[in-house]
Coordinates of C-alpha atoms in Angstrom, one line a residue:
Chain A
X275 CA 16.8 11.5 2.5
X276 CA 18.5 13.0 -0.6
X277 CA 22.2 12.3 1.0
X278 CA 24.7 10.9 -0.9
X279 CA 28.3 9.9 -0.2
X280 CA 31.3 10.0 -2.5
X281 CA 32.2 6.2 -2.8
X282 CA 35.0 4.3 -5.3
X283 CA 33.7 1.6 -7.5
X284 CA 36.4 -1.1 -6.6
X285 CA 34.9 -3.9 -9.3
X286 CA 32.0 -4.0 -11.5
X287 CA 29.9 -7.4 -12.2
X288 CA 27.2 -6.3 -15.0
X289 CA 24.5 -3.9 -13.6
X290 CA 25.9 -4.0 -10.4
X291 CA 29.3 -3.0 -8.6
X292 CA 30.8 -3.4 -5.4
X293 CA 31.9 0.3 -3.9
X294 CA 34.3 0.8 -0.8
X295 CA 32.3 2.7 1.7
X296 CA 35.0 3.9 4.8
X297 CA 36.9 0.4 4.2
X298 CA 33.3 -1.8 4.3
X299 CA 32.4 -3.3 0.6
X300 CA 29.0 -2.9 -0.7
X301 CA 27.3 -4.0 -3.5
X302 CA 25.5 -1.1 -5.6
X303 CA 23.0 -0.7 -8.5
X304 CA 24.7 1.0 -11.5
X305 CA 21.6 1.0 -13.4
X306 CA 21.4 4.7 -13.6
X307 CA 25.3 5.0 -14.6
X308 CA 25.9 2.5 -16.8
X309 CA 29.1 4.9 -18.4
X310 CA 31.1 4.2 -14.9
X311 CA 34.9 2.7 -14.6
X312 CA 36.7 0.4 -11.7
X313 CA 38.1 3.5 -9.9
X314 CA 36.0 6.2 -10.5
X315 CA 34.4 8.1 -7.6
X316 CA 29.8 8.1 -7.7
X317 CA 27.8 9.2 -5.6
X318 CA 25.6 6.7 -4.1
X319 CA 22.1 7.0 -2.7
X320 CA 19.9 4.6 -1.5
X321 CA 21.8 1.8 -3.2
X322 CA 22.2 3.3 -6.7
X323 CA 25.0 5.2 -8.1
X324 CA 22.7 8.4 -9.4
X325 CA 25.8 10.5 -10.5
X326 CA 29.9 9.7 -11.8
X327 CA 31.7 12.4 -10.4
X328 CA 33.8 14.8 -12.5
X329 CA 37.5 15.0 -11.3
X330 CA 38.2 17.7 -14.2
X331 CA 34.9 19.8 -12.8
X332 CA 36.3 19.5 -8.7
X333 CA 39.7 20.5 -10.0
X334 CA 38.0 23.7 -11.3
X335 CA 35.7 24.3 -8.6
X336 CA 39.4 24.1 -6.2
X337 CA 41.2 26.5 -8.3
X338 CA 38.1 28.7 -8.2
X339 CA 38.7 28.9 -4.4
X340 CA 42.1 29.5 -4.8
X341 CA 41.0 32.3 -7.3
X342 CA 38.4 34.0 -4.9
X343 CA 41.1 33.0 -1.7
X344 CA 43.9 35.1 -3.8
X345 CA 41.7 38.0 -4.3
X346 CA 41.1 38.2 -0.4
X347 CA 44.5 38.3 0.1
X348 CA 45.7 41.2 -1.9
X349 CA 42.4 42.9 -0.2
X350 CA 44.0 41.5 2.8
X351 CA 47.7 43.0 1.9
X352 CA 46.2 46.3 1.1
X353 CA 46.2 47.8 4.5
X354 CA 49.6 46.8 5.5
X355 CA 50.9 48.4 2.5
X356 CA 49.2 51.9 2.7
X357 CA 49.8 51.8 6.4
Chain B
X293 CA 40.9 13.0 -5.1
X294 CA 38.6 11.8 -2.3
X295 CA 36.0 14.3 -3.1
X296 CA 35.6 15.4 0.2
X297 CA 38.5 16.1 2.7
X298 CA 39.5 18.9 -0.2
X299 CA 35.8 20.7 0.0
X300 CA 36.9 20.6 4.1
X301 CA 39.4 23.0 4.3
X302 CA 39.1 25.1 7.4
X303 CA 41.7 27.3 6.8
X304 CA 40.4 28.6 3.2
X305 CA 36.7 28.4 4.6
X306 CA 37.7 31.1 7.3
X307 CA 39.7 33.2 4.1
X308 CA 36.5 32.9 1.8
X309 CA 33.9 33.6 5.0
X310 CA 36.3 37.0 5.2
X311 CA 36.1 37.2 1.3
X312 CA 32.1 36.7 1.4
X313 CA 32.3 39.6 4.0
X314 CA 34.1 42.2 1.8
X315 CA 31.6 41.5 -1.1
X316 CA 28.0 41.7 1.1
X317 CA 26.7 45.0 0.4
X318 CA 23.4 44.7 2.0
X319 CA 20.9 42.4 4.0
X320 CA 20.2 39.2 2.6
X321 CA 17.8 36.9 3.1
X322 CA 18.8 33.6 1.2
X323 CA 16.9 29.7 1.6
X324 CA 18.1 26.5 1.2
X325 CA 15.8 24.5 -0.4
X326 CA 17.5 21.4 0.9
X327 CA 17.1 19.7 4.4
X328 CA 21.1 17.9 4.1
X329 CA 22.1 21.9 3.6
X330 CA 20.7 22.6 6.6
X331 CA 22.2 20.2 8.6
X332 CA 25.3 20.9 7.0
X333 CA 25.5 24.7 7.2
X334 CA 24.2 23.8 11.6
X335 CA 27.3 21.0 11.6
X336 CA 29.8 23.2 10.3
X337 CA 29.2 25.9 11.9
X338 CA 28.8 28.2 9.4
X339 CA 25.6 30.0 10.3
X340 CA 27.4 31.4 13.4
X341 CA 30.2 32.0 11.0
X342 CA 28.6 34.0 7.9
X343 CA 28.6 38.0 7.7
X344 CA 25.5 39.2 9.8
X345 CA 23.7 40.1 7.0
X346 CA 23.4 37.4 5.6
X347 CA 20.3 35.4 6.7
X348 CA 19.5 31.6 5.9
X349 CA 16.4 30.2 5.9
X350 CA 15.3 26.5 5.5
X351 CA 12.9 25.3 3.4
X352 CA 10.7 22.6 2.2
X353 CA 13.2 20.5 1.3
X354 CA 13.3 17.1 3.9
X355 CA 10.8 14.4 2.2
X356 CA 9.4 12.9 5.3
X357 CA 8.7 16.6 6.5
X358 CA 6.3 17.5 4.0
X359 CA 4.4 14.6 3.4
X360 CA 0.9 15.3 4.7
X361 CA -0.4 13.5 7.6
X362 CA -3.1 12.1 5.5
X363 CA -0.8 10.2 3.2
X364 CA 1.1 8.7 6.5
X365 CA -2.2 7.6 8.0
X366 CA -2.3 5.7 4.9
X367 CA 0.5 3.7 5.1
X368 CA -0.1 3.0 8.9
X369 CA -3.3 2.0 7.4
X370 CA -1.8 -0.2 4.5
X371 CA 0.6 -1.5 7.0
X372 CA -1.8 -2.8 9.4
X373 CA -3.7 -5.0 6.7
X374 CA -3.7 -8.7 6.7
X375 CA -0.8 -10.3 5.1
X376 CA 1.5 -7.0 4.3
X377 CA 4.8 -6.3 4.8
X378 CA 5.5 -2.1 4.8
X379 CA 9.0 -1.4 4.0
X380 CA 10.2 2.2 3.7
X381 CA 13.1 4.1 4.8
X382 CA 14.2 4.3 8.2
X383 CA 13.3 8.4 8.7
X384 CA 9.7 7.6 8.1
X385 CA 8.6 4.9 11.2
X386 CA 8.6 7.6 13.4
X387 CA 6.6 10.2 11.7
X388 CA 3.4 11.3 13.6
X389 CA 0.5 10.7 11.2
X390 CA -3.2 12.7 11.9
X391 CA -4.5 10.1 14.0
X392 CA -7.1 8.9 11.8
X393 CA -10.1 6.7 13.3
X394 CA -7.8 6.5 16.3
X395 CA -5.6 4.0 14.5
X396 CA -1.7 3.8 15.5
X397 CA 0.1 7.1 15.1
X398 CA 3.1 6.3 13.2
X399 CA 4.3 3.2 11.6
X400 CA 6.2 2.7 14.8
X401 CA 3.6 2.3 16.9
X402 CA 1.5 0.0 14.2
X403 CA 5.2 -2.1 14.5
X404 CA 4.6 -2.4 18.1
X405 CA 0.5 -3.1 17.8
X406 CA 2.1 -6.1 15.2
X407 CA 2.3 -4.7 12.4
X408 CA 5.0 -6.1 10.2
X409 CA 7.0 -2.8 9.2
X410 CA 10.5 -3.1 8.3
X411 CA 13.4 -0.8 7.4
X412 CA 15.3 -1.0 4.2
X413 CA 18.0 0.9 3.0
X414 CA 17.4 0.9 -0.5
X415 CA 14.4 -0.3 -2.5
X416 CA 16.2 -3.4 -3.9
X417 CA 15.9 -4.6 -0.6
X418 CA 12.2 -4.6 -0.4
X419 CA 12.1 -6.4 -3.8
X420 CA 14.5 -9.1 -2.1
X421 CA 11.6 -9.1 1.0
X422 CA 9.3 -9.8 -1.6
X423 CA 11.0 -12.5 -3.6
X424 CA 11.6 -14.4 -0.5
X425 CA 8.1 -13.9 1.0
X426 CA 5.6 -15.2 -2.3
X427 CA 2.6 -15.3 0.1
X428 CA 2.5 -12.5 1.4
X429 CA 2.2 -8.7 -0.2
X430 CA 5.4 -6.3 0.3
X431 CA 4.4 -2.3 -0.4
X432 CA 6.8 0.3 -0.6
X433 CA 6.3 3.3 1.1
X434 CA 7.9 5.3 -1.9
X435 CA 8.9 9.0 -0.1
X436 CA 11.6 11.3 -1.7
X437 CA 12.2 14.2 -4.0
X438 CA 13.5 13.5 -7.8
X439 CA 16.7 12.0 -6.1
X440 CA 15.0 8.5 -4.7
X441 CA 12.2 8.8 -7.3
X442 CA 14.5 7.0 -10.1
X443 CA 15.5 4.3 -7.7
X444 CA 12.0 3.7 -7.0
X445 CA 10.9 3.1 -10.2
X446 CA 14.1 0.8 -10.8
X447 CA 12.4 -1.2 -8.1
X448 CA 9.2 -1.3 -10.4
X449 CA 10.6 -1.8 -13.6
X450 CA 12.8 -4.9 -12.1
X451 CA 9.6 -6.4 -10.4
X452 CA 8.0 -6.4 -13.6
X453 CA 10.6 -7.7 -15.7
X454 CA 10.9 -10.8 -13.0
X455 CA 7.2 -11.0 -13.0
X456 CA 6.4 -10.2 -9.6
X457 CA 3.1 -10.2 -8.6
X458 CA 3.5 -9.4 -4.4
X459 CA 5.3 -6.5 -4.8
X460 CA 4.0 -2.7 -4.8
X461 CA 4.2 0.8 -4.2
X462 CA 2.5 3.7 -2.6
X463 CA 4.2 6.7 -4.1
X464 CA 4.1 10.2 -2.4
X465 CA 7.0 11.1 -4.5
X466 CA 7.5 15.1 -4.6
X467 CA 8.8 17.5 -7.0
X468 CA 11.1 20.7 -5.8
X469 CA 10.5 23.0 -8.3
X470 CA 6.9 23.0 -8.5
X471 CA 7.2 23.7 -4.0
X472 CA 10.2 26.2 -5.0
X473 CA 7.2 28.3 -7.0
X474 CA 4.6 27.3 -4.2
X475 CA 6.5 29.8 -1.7
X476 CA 8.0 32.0 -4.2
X477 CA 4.3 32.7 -5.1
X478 CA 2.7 33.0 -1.3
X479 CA 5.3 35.7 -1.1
X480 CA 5.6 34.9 2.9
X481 CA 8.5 35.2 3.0
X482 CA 11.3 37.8 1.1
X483 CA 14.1 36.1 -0.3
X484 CA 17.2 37.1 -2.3
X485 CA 18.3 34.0 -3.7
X486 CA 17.9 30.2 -3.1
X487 CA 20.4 27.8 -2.3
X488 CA 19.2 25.3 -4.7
X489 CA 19.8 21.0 -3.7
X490 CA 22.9 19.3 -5.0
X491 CA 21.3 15.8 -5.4
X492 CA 18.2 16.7 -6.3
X493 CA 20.0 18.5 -9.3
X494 CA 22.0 16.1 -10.0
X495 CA 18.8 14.2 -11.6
X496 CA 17.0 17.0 -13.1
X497 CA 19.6 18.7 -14.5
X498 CA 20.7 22.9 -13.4
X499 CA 19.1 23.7 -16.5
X500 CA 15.5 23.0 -14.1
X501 CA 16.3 25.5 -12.0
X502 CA 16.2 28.3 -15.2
X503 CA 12.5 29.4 -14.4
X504 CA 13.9 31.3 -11.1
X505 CA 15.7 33.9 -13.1
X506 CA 13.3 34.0 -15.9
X507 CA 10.2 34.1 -14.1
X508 CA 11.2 35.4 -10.3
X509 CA 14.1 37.2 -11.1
X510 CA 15.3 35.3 -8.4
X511 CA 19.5 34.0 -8.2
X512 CA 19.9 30.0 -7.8
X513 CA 23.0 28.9 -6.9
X514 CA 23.0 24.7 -7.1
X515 CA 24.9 23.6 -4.2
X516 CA 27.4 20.8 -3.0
X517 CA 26.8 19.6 0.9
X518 CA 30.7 20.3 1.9
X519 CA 31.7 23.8 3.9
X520 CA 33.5 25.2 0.7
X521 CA 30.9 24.4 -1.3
X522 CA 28.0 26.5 0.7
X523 CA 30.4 29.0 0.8
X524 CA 30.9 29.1 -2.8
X525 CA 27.0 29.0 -3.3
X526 CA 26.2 31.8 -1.0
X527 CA 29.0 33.8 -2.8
X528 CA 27.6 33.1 -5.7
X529 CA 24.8 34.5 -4.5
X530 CA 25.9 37.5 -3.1
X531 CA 27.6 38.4 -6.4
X532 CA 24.7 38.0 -8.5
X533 CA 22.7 40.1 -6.2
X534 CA 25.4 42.7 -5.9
X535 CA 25.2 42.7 -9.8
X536 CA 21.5 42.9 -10.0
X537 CA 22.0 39.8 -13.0
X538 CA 20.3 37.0 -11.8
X539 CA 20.8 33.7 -13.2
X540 CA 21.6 29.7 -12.2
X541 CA 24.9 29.2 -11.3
X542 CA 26.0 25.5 -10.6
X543 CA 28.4 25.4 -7.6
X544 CA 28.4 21.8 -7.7
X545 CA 29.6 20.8 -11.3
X546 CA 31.6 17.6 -10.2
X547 CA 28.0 16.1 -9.5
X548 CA 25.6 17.9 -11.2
X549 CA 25.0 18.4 -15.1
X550 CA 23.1 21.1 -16.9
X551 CA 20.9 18.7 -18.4
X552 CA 21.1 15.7 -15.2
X553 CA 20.8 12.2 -15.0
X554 CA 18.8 11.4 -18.7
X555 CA 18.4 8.1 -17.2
X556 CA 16.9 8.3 -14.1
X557 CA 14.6 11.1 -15.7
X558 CA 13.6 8.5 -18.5
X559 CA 12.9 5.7 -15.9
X560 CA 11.1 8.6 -13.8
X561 CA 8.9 9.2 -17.0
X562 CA 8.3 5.4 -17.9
X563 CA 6.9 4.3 -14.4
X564 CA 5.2 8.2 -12.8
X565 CA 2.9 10.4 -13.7
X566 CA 2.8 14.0 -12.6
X567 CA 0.0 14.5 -10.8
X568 CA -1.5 17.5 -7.6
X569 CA 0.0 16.9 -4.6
X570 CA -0.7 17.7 -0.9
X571 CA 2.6 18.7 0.9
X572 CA 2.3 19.1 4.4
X573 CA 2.7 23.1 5.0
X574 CA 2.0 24.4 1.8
X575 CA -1.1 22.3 1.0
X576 CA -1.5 21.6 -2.2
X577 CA 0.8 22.2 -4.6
X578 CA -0.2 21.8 -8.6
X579 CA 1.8 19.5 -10.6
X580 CA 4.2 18.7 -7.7
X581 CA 3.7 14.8 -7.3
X582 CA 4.7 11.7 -8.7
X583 CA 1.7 8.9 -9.5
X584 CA 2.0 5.3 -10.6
X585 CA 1.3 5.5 -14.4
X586 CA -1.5 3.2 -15.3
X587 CA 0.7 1.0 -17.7
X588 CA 1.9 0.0 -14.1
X589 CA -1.1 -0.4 -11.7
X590 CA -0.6 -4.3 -11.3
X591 CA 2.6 -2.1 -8.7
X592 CA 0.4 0.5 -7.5
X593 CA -0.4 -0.2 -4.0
X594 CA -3.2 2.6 -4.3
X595 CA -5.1 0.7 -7.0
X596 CA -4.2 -2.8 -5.0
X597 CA -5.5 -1.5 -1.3
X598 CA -8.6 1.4 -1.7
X599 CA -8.6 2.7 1.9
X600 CA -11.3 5.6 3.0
X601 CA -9.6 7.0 5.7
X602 CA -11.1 10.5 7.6
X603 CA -9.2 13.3 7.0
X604 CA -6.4 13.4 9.9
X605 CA -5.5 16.5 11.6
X606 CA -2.2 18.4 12.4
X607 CA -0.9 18.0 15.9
X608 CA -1.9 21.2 18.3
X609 CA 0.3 23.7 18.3
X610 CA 2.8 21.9 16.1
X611 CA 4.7 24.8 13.3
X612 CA 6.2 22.4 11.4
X613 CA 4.5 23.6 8.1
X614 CA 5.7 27.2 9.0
X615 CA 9.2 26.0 9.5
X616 CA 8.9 24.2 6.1
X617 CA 7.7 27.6 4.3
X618 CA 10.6 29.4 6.1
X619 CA 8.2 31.5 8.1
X620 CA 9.4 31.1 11.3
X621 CA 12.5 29.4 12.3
X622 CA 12.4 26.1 14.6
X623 CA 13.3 28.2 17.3
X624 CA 10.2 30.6 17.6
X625 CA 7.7 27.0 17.6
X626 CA 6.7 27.5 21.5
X627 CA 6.8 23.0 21.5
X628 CA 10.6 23.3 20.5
X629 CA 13.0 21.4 22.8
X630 CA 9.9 21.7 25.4
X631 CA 6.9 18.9 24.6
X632 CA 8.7 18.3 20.7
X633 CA 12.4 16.7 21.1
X634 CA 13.8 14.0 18.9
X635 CA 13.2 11.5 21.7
X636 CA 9.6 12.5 21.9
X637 CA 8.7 14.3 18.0
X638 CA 5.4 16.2 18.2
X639 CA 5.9 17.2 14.3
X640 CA 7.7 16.0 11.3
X641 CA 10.2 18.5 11.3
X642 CA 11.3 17.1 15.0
X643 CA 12.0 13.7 13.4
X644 CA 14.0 13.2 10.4
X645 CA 17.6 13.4 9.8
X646 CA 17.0 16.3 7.2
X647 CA 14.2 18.2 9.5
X648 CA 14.8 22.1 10.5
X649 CA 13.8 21.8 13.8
X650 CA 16.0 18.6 14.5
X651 CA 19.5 20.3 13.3
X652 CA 18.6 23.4 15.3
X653 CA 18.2 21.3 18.5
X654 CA 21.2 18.6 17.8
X655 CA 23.5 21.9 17.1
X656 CA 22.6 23.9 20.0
X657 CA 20.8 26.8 18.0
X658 CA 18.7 28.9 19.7

C-alpha cells in the first residue's frame, strides 16, 4: 500500500499535474508538493505526488556504490597479487 | 536520470552482495519493517543471495495486514447499510473479517450479497463518487501507514472546503513507529537492526526513526525499494553493528528528508488525532492510530454510522499475527500454500500485495 513509483511531471495546471506513467498520462494531486517543476521526477502514491526526488542526493547515493564497489575490488585484487 | 534502471544494476549488486560478505562478522538477524521490502528483497532474489548470516525477517509493515478483524467487520458492516457506497483500496475487498453476527466475510462477499463496494485508486476518486452521487452516502475505508494518511485527509479537507455533506471516512490509519516499539518491547524476537520503510519516511522525516538508537540501541537504516538500495541498507547495517555505534542512517536520501514531508505532516495534524489502536497481531498498540479530530466529525463515518458489532474472531489456525511480529516465517504456518493460497486467503497476510505470506508463496520460498 505504501508503493510508490518514480514518475516525470510533463505539465502542471494549478494543484494538479499531469505525470507520464510508462508512456500513459495521468493527472496527479500536487497538493503535498507544491515546490515541483515540469520535468522533475516525484514519487507518486495513491494519486498524490508525496515526495520531489533529489537528482543531486541519487548522484551521491551512485557514487557511494561506486565507492563501496571499488573497495571490493582492491579486496578482490589482493589475492592475485600476493599469489 | 530515471530513478530506477540505475538502482537495477545486476552486475554491481553481485560486487556489493560479495562486498557485504567480506564485512559480516557475525549472525544477524535484521527486519524490514516494510511489506513493499519484502516483496522486493523475494522479487530480486536477494534473500537467496545475501551472506548466510545474515537473516531477514518481515514485519508489521503491510496496512491491510494488521488491521484487526474487528475494524474490517465494520466496514463490511458500514458497507451493507442502506444508501452507502464503500470505497477503499483494491487490497482490502478481499480481506477475511471475524465473521461477526454471521454477516459477509469480507467486503467482497458483502459486493456479491449487493452491497455497493467499489475500488478506487486514490481518494480523490471517492470524493468524485460522491460529488456525482448527492443522494446517496460515500465512506472511505481510510487504511494505510503515515504514507496514505496525508492523502486521506486531502480528501477531507477538499470535501469540506466544497461543502460536501455525503462524503466520509472511517479511519484505521496506523502509525510505524509506535508498532516498531510494540515488538522491540515484547522482545519476541532478537534483532540487530531494522530495515526501516522508504515511503513511510519520506513523510515523517529519518529524524522519526532517532528513538531506535537512543532508546534500543538498535541500528535503522531507512531504505529505498530497488536491489542496490537494500543492499546499501543492509550494509549499512552490518557496518554499524560491526562498529557497535548505532544510529539512523538514510539510504534513501533522493526521497526521504531528515525532517519529511512538513506538509503532509501538517495536513495529518489538522484533520487526525492520535489515538490507541488495535493492530491485528500485536493487539493493541498505545498511541499508534490515527482518529478523525472532532473539528471534523461532520466526515467521520464513526460519528455518522454507530454500529455494535460482537467482537469477531481470528480464523483457526491462521499465524498471520506471528508472521506480522516476525515470529515465525510464512513458511512454518501449517495453512501455508495448503487451505491459505492467494486464490483462497484464510488470513490477511495471504491477501495483499504487501503480505509476508503472499511474497513467500508468489516467489517460490519455502
Amino acid at each position: 500500500m505504501c508503493l510508490a513509483v518514480p514518475t516525470q511531471v510533463v505539465s502542471l495546471d494549478g494543484s494538479m499535474a499531469e505525470v507520464d506513467v510508462g508512456g500513459v498520462r495521468r493527472r496527479i494531486s500536487i497538493g503535498l508538493t507544491p515546490q515541483v517543476r515540469v520535468g522533475d521526477y516525484v514519487l507518486v502514491h495513491t494519486g498524490f505526488a508525496i515526495e520531489v526526488l533529489d537528482e543531486a542526493e541519487a548522484l551521491e547515493t551512485l557514487r557511494l556504490f561506486r565507492e563501496m564497489d571499488e573497495m571490493t575490488g582492491l579486496d578482490n585484487k589482493f589475492p592475485e597479487q600476493v599469489g | 536520470m530515471k530513478y530506477l534502471d540505475e538502482f537495477r544494476d545486476a552486475v554491481l549488486a553481485n560486487r556489493l552482495l560479495a562486498s557485504l560478505e567480506r564485512r559480516v562478522s557475525r549472525p544477524l538477524r535484521l527486519m524490514e519493517f516494510c511489506g513493499g521490502h519484502t516483496h522486493a528483497i523475494l522479487r530480486s532474489g536477494l534473500r537467496q543471495l545475501l551472506p548466510s548470516s545474515v537473516r531477514l525477517s518481515s514485519g508489521p509493515g503491510c496496512p491491510v495486514c494488521v488491521t484487526a478483524s474487528s475494524d474490517v467487520d465494520r466496514a463490511i458492516a458500514l458497507a451493507s447499510q442502506p444508501g452507502v457506497i464503500l470505497a477503499t483500496f483494491g487490497d482490502m475487498v478481499r480481506v477475511p473479517g471475524g465473521n461477526a453476527s454471521g454477516q459477509a466475510n469480507s467486503l467482497q462477499e458483502a459486493k456479491s450479497l449487493g452491497a455497493d463496494v467499489r475500488m478506487v485508486y486514490s481518494t480523490l476518486d471517492a470524493l468524485g463518487i460522491a460529488r456525482v452521487n448527492p443522494g446517496l452516502q460515500v465512506v472511505f475505508l481510510g487504511v494505510g501507514f503515515e504514507t496514505t494518511a496525508p492523502t486521506v485527509a486531502a480528501a477531507v479537507l477538499q470535501a469540506a472546503a466544497e461543502g460536501l455533506t455525503n462524503f466520509t471516512v472511517f479511519s484505521v490509519h496506523k502509525l510505524t513507529p509506535p508498532a516498531t516499539r510494540a515488538i522491540l518491547d515484547a522482545g519476541e524476537v532478537r534483532l540487530s537492526g531494522i530495515i526501516g520503510p522508504g515511503h513511510v519516511t519520506s513523510i515523517i522525516g529519518a529524524n522519526a526513526w532517532e528513538f531506535l538508537p537512543r532508546d534500543y540501541r538498535m541500528p535503522c537504516a531507512v531504505s529505498g525499494f530497488e536491489p542496490l538500495d537494500i543492499l546499501l541498507a543492509i550494509t549499512s547495517l552490518v557496518d554499524m553493528v560491526t562498529s557497535g555505534v548505532p544510529a539512523v542512517r538514510n539510504t534513501y536520501a533522493r526521497s526521504v528528508r531528515p525532517e519529511g514531508n512538513l506538509i503532509a505532516q501538517q495536513w495529518m495534524r489538522q484533520v487526525f488525532q492520535v489515538v490507541d489502536a488495535e493492530w491485528r497481531g500485536l493487539g493493541l498498540v498505545p498511541a499508534s492510530g490515527l482518529a478523525m479530530r472532532t473539528e471534523y466529525e461532520a466526515f467521520d463515518a464513526a460519528r455518522r454510522f454507530p454500529l455494535d458489532l460482537p467482537p469477531g474472531r481470528e480464523p483457526k489456525g491462521c499465524r498471520c499475527g506471528d508472521v506480522l511480529r516476525g515470529v515465525v516465517e510464512p513458511t512454518q504456518c501449517p495453512l501455508f500454500g495448503r487451505t491459505c493460497t492467494p486464490d483462497r486467503p484464510v488470513g490477511p497476510c495471504m491477501v495483499s500485495g504487501e503480505g509476508a505470506c503472499a511474497a513467500f508463496l508468489q516467489y517460490g520460498e519455502s
